[in-house]
Phi, psi and omega in degrees: 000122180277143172280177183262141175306168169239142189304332190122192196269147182268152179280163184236192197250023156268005195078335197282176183235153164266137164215191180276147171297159151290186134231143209273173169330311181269015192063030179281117170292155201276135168331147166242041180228124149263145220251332193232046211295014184267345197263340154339319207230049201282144190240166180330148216252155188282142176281147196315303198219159191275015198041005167302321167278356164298331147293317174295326184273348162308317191291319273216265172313332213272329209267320194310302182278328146305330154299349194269326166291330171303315204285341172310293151110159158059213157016285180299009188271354185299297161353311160273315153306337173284310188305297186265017160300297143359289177266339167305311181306319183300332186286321191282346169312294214259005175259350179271348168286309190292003200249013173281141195209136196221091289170042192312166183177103206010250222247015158271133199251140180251138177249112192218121169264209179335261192276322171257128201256140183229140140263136179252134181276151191257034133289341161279023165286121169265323201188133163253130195252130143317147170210122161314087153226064170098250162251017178205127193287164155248194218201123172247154282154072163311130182211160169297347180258008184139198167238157193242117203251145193236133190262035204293335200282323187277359195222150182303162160036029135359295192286307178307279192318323186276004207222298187308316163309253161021272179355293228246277231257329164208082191278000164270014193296148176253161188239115205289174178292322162295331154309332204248323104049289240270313214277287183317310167295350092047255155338299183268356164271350169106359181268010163243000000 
């Protein structure tokens, strides 16, 4: 006799869903209303920023040190190959911030870091890792098939989604302390 599948979380009648909760290292249990049941079905997510300005403000020494190498002349072009070197590194920054990608599709979350797009089914979520970038974390994704590095800090509403997935899809996940920190602020600002 087979059990019956769950349909998915049911909606209530504020828009928000009950789905199962987690539990944090100590077994404390996790809220079960997602607030935002839309970041469920999420399509790729648009990146925080296009990086112009980060090119324009690149251009700016890049351009400082190429004239100064033509005008040295001969000799001196090193100056100028430093000038536009500069901003090729800078330019390759920002094409490796835009290639980030977050992707719900029931209950597999699609992932695209630099080069590699990996999908994870959220019965293989094991463990959520914090990871230190600056002032807004990524996130690694322990799974039975490896770690998954989560780019949530470049992209909108990242953090909602990537914790909203969880919620639904792997609530048997443990959540490091700083993850659940993360997750609870989350919560109380209303975006989970």
């Amino acid at each position: 006799m087979t059990a019956a599948t769950p349909a998915g979380p049911e909606v209530l009648a504020d828009g928000s869903s009950s789905a199962p909760g987690g539990r944090t290292d100590d077994g404390t249990p996790l809220p079960r209303i997602i607030a935002h049941p839309e970041l469920l079905d999420a399509g790729p997510l648009p990146p925080l920023s296009t990086g112009r300005w980060k090119l324009v403000v690149a251009a700016l020494p890049a351009v400082v040190l190429f004239v100064i190498g033509l005008l040295m002349g001969g000799s001196n072009w090193t100056m100028a190959v430093v000038g536009v070197g500069f901003w090729l590194f800078m330019a390759l920054l920002v094409w490796m911030d835009r290639r980030a990608l977050l992707r719900t599709e029931a209950d597999t979350l699609v992932v695209r870091n630099v080069l590699a797009t990996r999908s994870v089914s959220g019965a293989g979520v094991q463990r959520v890792v914090h990871q230190f970038n600056g002032r807004s974390p990524d996130f690694q994704l322990v799974t039975t098939a490896g770690k998954v590095w989560v780019p949530t800090s470049r992209l909108e509403r990242g953090h909602s989604t990537l914790f909203s997935w969880l919620d639904v899809h792997a609530p048997q996940a443990v959540l490091d302390p700083k993850a659940t920190r993360w997750r609870q602020a989350l919560v109380d600002e209303g975006h989970l």
